[in-house]
CSV table of C-alpha atoms in Angstrom, one decimal:
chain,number,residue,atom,x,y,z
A,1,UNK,CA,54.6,11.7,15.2
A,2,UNK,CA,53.8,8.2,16.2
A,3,UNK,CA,56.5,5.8,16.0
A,4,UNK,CA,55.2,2.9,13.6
A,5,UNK,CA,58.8,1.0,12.8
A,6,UNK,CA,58.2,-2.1,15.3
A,7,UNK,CA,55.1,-2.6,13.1
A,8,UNK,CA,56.7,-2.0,10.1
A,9,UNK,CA,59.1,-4.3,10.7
A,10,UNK,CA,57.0,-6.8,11.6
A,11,UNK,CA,55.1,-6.7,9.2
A,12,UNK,CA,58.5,-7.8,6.5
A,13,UNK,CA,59.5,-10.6,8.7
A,14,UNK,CA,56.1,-11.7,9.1
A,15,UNK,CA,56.3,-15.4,7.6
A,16,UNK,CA,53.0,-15.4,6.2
A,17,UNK,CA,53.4,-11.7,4.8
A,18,UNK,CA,56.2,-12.5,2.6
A,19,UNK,CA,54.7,-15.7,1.4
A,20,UNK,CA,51.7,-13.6,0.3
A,21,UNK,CA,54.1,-10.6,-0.9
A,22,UNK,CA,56.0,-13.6,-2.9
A,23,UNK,CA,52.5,-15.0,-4.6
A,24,UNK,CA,51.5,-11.1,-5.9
A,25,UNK,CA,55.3,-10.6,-7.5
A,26,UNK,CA,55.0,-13.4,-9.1
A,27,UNK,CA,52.0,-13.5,-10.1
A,28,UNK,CA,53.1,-9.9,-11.7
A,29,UNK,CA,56.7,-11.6,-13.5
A,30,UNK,CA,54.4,-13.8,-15.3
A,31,UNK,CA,51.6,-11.5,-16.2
A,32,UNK,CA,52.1,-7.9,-15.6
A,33,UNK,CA,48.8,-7.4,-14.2
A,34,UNK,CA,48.9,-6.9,-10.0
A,35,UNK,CA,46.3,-9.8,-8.7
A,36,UNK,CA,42.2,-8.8,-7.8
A,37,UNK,CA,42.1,-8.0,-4.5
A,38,UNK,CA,39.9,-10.6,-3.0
A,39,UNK,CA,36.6,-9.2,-1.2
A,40,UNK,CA,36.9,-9.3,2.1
A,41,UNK,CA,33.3,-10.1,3.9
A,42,UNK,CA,33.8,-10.0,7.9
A,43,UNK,CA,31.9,-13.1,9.8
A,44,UNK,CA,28.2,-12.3,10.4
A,45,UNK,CA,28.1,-11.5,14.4
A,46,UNK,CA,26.0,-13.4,16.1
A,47,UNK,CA,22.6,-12.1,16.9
A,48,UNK,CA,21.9,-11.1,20.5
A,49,UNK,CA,18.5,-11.4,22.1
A,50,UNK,CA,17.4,-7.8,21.2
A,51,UNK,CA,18.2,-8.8,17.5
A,52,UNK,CA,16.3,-12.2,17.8
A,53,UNK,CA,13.0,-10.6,18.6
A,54,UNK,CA,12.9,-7.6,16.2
A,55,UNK,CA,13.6,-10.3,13.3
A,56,UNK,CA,11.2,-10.0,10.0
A,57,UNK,CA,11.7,-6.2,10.6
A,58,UNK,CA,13.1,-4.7,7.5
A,59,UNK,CA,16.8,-3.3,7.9
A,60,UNK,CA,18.1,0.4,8.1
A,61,UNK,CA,19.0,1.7,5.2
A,62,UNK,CA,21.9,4.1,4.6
A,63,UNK,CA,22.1,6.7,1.9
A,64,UNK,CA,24.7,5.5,0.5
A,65,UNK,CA,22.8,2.3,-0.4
A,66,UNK,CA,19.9,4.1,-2.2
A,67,UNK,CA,19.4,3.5,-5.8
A,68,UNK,CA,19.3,6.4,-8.2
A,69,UNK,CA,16.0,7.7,-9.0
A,70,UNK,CA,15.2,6.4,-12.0
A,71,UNK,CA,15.9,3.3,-10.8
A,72,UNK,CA,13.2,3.1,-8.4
A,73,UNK,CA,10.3,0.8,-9.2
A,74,UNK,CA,7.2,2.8,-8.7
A,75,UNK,CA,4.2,0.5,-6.9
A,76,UNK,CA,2.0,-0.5,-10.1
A,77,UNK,CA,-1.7,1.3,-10.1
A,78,UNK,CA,-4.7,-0.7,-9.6
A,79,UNK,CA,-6.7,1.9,-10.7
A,80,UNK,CA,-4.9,4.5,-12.8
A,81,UNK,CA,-4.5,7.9,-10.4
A,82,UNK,CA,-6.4,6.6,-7.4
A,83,UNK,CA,-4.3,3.7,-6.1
A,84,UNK,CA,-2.0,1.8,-6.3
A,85,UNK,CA,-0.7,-1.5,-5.0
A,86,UNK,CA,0.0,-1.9,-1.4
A,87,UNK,CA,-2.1,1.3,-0.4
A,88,UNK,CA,-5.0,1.7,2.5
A,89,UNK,CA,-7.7,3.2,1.0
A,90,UNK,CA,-10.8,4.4,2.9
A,91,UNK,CA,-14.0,5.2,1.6
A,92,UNK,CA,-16.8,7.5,3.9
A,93,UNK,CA,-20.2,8.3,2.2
A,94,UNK,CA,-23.7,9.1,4.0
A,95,UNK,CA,-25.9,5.5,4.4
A,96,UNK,CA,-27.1,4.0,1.7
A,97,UNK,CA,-24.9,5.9,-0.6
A,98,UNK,CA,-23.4,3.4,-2.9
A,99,UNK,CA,-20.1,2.5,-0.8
A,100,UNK,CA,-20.4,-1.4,-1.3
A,101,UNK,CA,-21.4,-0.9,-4.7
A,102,UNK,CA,-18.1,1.1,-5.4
A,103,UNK,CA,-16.1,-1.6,-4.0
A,104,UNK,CA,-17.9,-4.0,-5.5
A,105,UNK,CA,-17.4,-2.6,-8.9
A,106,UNK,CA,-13.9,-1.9,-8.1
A,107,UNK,CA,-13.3,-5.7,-7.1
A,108,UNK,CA,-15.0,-6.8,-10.6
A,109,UNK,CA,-13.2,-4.5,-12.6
A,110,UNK,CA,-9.5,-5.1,-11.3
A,111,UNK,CA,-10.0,-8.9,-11.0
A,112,UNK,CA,-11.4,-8.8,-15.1
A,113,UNK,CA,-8.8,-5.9,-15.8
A,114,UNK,CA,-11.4,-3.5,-17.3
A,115,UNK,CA,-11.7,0.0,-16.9
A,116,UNK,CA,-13.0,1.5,-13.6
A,117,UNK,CA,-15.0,4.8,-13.4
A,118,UNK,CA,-13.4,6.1,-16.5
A,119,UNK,CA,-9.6,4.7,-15.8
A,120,UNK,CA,-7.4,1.8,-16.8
A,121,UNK,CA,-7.1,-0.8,-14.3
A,122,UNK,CA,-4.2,-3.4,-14.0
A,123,UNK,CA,-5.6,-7.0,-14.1
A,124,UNK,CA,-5.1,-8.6,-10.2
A,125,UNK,CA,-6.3,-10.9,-7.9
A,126,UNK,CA,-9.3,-9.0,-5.8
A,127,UNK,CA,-10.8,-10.5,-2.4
A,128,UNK,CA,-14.1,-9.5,-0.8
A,129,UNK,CA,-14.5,-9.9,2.9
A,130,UNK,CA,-18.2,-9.0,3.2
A,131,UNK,CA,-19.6,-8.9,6.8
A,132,UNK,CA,-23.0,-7.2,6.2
A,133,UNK,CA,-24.7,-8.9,3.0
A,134,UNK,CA,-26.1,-12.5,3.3
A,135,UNK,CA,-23.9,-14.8,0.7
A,136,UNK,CA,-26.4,-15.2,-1.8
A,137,UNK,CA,-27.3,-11.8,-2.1
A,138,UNK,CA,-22.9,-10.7,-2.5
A,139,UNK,CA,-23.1,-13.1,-5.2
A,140,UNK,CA,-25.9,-12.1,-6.9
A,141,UNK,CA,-24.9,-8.6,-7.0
A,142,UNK,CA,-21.5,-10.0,-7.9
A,143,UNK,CA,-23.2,-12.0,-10.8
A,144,UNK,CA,-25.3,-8.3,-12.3
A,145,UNK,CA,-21.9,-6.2,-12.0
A,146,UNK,CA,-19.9,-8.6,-14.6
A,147,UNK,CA,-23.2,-9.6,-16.7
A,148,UNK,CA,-23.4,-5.7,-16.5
A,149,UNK,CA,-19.9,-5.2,-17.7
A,150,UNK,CA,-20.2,-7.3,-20.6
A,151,UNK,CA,-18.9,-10.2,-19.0
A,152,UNK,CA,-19.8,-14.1,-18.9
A,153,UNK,CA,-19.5,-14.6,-15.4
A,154,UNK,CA,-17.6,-13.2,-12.7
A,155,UNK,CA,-14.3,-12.9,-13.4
A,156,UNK,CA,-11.9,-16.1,-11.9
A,157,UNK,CA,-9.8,-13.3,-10.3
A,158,UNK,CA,-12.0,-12.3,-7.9
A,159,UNK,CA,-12.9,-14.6,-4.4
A,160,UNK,CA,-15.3,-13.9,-2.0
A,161,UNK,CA,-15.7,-14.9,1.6
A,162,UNK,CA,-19.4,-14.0,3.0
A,163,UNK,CA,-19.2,-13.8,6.8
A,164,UNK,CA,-22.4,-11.8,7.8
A,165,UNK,CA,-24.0,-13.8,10.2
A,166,UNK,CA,-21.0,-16.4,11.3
A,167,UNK,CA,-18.4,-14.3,12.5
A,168,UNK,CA,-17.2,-10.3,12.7
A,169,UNK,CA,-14.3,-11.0,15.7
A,170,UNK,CA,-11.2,-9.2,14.1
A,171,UNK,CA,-8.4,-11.2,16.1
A,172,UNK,CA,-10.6,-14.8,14.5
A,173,UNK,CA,-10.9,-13.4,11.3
A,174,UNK,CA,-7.6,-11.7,10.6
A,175,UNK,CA,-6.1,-15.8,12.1
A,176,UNK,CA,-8.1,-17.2,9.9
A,177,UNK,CA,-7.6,-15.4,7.1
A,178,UNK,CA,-4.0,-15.5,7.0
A,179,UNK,CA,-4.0,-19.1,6.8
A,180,UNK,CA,-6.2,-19.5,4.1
A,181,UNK,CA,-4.1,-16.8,2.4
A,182,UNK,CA,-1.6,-19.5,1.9
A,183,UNK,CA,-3.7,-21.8,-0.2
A,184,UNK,CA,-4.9,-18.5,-2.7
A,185,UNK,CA,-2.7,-16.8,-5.8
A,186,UNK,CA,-1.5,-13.7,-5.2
A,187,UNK,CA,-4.1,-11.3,-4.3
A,188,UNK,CA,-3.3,-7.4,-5.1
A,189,UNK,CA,-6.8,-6.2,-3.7
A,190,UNK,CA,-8.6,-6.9,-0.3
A,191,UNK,CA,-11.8,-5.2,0.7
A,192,UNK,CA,-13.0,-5.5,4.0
A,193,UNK,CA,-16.8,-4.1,3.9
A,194,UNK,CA,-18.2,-2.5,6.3
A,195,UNK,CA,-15.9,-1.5,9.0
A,196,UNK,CA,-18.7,-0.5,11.6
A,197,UNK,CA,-19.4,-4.3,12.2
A,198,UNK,CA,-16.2,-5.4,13.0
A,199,UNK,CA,-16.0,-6.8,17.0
A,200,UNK,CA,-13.4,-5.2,18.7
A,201,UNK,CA,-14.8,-5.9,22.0
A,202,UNK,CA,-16.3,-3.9,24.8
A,203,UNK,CA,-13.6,-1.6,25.1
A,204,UNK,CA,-13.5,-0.3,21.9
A,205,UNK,CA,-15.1,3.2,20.5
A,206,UNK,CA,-14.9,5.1,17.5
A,207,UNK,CA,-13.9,8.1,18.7
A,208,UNK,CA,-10.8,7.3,20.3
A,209,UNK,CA,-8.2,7.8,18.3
A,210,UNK,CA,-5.9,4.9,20.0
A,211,UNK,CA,-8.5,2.5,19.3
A,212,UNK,CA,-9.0,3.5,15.8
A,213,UNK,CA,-5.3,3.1,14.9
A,214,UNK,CA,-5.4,0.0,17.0
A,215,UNK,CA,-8.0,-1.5,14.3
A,216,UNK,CA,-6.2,0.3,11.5
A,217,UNK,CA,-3.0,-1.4,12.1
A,218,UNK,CA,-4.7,-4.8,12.9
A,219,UNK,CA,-6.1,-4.8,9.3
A,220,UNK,CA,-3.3,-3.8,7.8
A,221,UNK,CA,-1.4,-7.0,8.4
A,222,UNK,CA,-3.5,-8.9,6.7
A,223,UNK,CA,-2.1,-7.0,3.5
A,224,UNK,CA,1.7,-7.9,5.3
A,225,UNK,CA,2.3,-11.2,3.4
A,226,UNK,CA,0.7,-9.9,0.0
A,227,UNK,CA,1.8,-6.5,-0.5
A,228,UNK,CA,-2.3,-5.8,-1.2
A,229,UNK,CA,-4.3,-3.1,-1.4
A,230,UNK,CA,-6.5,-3.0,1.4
A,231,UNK,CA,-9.6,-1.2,0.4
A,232,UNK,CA,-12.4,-0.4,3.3
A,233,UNK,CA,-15.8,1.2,3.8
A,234,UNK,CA,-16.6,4.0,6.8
A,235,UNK,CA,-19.8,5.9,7.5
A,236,UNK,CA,-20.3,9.7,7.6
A,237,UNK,CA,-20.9,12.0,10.7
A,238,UNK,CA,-24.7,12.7,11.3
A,239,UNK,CA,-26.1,16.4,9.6
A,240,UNK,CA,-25.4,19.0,7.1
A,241,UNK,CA,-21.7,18.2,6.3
A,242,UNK,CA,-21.8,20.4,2.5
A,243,UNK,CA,-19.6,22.9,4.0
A,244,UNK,CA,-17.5,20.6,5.7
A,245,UNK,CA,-13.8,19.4,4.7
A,246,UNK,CA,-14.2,16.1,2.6
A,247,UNK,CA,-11.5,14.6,5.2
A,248,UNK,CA,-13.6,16.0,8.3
A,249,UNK,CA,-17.2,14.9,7.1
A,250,UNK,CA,-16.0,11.1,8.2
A,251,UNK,CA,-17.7,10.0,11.8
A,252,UNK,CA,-15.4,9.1,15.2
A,253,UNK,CA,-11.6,10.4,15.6
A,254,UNK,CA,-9.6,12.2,13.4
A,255,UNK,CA,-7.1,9.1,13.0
A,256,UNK,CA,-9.9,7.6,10.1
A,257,UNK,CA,-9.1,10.4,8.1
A,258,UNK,CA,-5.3,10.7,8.8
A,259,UNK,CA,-4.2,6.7,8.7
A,260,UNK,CA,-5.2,6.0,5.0
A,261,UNK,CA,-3.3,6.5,2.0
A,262,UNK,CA,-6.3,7.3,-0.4
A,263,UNK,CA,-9.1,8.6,1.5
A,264,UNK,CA,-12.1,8.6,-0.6
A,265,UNK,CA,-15.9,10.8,0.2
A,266,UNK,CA,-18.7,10.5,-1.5
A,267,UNK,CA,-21.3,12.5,-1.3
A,268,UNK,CA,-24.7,13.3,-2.9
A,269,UNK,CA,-24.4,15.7,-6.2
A,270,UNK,CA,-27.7,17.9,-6.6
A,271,UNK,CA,-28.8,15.7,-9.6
A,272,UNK,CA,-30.4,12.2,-8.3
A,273,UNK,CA,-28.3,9.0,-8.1
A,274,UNK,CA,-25.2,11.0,-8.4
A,275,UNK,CA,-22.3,11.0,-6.4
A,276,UNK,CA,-19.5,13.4,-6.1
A,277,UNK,CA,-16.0,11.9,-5.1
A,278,UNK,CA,-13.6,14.2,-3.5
A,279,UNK,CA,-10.5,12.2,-2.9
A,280,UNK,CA,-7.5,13.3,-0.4
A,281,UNK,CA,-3.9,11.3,-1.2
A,282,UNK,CA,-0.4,10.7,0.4
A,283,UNK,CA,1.9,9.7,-2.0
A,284,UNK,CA,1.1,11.3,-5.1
A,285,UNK,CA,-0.7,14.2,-6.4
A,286,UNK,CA,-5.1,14.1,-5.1
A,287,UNK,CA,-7.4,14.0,-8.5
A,288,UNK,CA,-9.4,16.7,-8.8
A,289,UNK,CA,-13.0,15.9,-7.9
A,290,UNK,CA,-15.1,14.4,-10.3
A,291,UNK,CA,-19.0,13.0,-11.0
A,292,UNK,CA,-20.1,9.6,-11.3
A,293,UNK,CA,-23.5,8.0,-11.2
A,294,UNK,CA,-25.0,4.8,-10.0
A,295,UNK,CA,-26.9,3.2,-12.7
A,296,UNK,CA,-27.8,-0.4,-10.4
A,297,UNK,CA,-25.9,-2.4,-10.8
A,298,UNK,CA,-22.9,-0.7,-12.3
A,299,UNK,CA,-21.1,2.9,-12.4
A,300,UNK,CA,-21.1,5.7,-15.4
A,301,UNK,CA,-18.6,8.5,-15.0
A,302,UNK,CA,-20.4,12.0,-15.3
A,303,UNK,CA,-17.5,14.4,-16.3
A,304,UNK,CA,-20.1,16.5,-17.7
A,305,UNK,CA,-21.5,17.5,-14.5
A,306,UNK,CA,-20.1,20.3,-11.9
A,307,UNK,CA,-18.1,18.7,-8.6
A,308,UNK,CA,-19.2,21.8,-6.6
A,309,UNK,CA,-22.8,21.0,-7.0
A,310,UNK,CA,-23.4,19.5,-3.6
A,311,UNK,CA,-27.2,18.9,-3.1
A,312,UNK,CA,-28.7,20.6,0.2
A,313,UNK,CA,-29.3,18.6,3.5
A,314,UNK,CA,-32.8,17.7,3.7
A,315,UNK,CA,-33.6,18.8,-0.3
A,316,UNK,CA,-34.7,15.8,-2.9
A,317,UNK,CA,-32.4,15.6,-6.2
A,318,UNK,CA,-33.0,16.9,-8.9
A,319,UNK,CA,-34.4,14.2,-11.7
A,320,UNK,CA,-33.1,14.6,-14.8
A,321,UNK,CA,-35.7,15.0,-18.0
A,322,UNK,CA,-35.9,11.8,-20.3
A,323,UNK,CA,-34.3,12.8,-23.7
């Protein structure tokens, strides 16, 4: 056994030991209560280099410093069972299918806080970073959504930066973006619309998987500062894709499908201007697939019709009789 007595007898002829042992009995004479024990919180070390440049990076977290369960604050839905706050959605659909539409719809109906394809929406602040429709023609289609929807006039939620024909450099938008950023309200939604314009220079092609997550992550952080949604548009592979995997029918690499947290497809139902939405999810449980049709300029939900009834490549729709 180790031989501790020159340190315990130190420790009782310590001067300032038996001061402090002298305060505590005291303290007890007069109140019979021992004194709190006074927190002890070590100096903060002083960073190092390493530490310097990894600041802004979110600490480690250990297990024992994990709230209970029902104490965790779920992310609040946008859209009730597609997504929520802070998630990357994607949409892929054939051309000319209805993807800016969807957004579009999406951005007026979380912006006024009204439902969305069939489900509750929580009132937010939406932004619309169109980079393929001329200003005048966003805004009018902005204008028939919300007169559409029952509404006066497009909802003050919602802001819209037209860029199609002055700029589709990611590195100048995302800069400038960020800075103007500063001078809005909290915005919960961003849709960038579509993606296949976005300059990424030379180098860059679809179907490279490192370049894909490379523009991923890039858009991403301009949801960093505002905990958004970021909400974008992607185009489907060329040919008969009935058969194929909703999260395989999308064109390029693999990493389109895999990066976001909601991926959307739409596809053509058998019955004309309907669309069937199969959607694929990461954090919660994937709604089954369901029916909507665009009635320009809005959306009406079709739960009536089947979600298996993909229309044929190459066939017409069918159009439905006039009652």
């Amino acid at each position: 056994m180790k031989d501790d007595s020159s340190n315990f007898t130190k420790y009782f002829t310590d001067p300032n030991q038996l001061e402090d042992a002298k305060k505590k009995y005291d303290h007890y004479v007069s109140t019979g209560q021992l004194p709190k024990e006074e927190s002890y919180n070590p100096p903060l070390a002083e960073p190092n280099e390493s530490q310097q440049t990894e600041s802004g990076l979110p600490p480690i977290i250990n297990g024992n410093d994990f709230p209970p369960a029902y104490e965790l604050t779920p992310r609040q839905f946008l859209v009730d069972g597609l997504f929520q706050r802070g998630d990357n959605v994607l949409i892929t659909a054939p051309p000319k299918l209805g993807k800016s539409w969807f957004w579009a719809n999406a951005a007026v109906a979380v912006s006024a806080g009204i439902p969305f394809l069939g489900r509750p929406t929580h009132k937010s602040n939406t932004l619309i970073l169109d980079l393929e429709l001329r200003r005048d023609v966003a805004m009018d289609r902005l204008i028939q959504i919300s007169l559409a929807r029952g509404l006066d006039q497009v909802p003050e939620g919602l802001w819209l930066w037209s860029l199609a024909k002055h700029c589709y450099d990611l590195d100048t938008i995302c800069e400038v973006l960020k800075s103007r950023l500063i001078d809005l309200p909290d915005i919960s939604l961003i849709v960038v619309d579509p993606l296949y314009i976005l300059d990424q220079g030379q180098s860059y092609d679809e179907n490279n998987a490192h370049c894909v997550t490379r523009l991923m992550t890039a858009l991403e952080q301009l949801t960093v500062e505002t905990g958004a949604t970021l909400g974008l548009s992607h185009h489907f592979r060329k040919g008969n894709l009935a058969s194929q995997d909703a999260m395989d029918r999308g064109a390029g690499s693999g990493a389109f499908s895999r990066y976001p947290d909601v991926l959307m497809s739409l596809s053509k139902h058998e019955i004309e201007d309907c669309i069937v939405a199969d959607c694929t999810t990461r954090n919660m449980k994937s709604p089954p697939s369901f029916v909507f049709q665009l009635q320009t300029p809005i959306f009406k939900i079709r739960p009536e019709l089947n979600a298996s009834k993909y229309r044929r490549y190459g066939q017409p729709g069918i159009v439905e009789e006039v009652v």
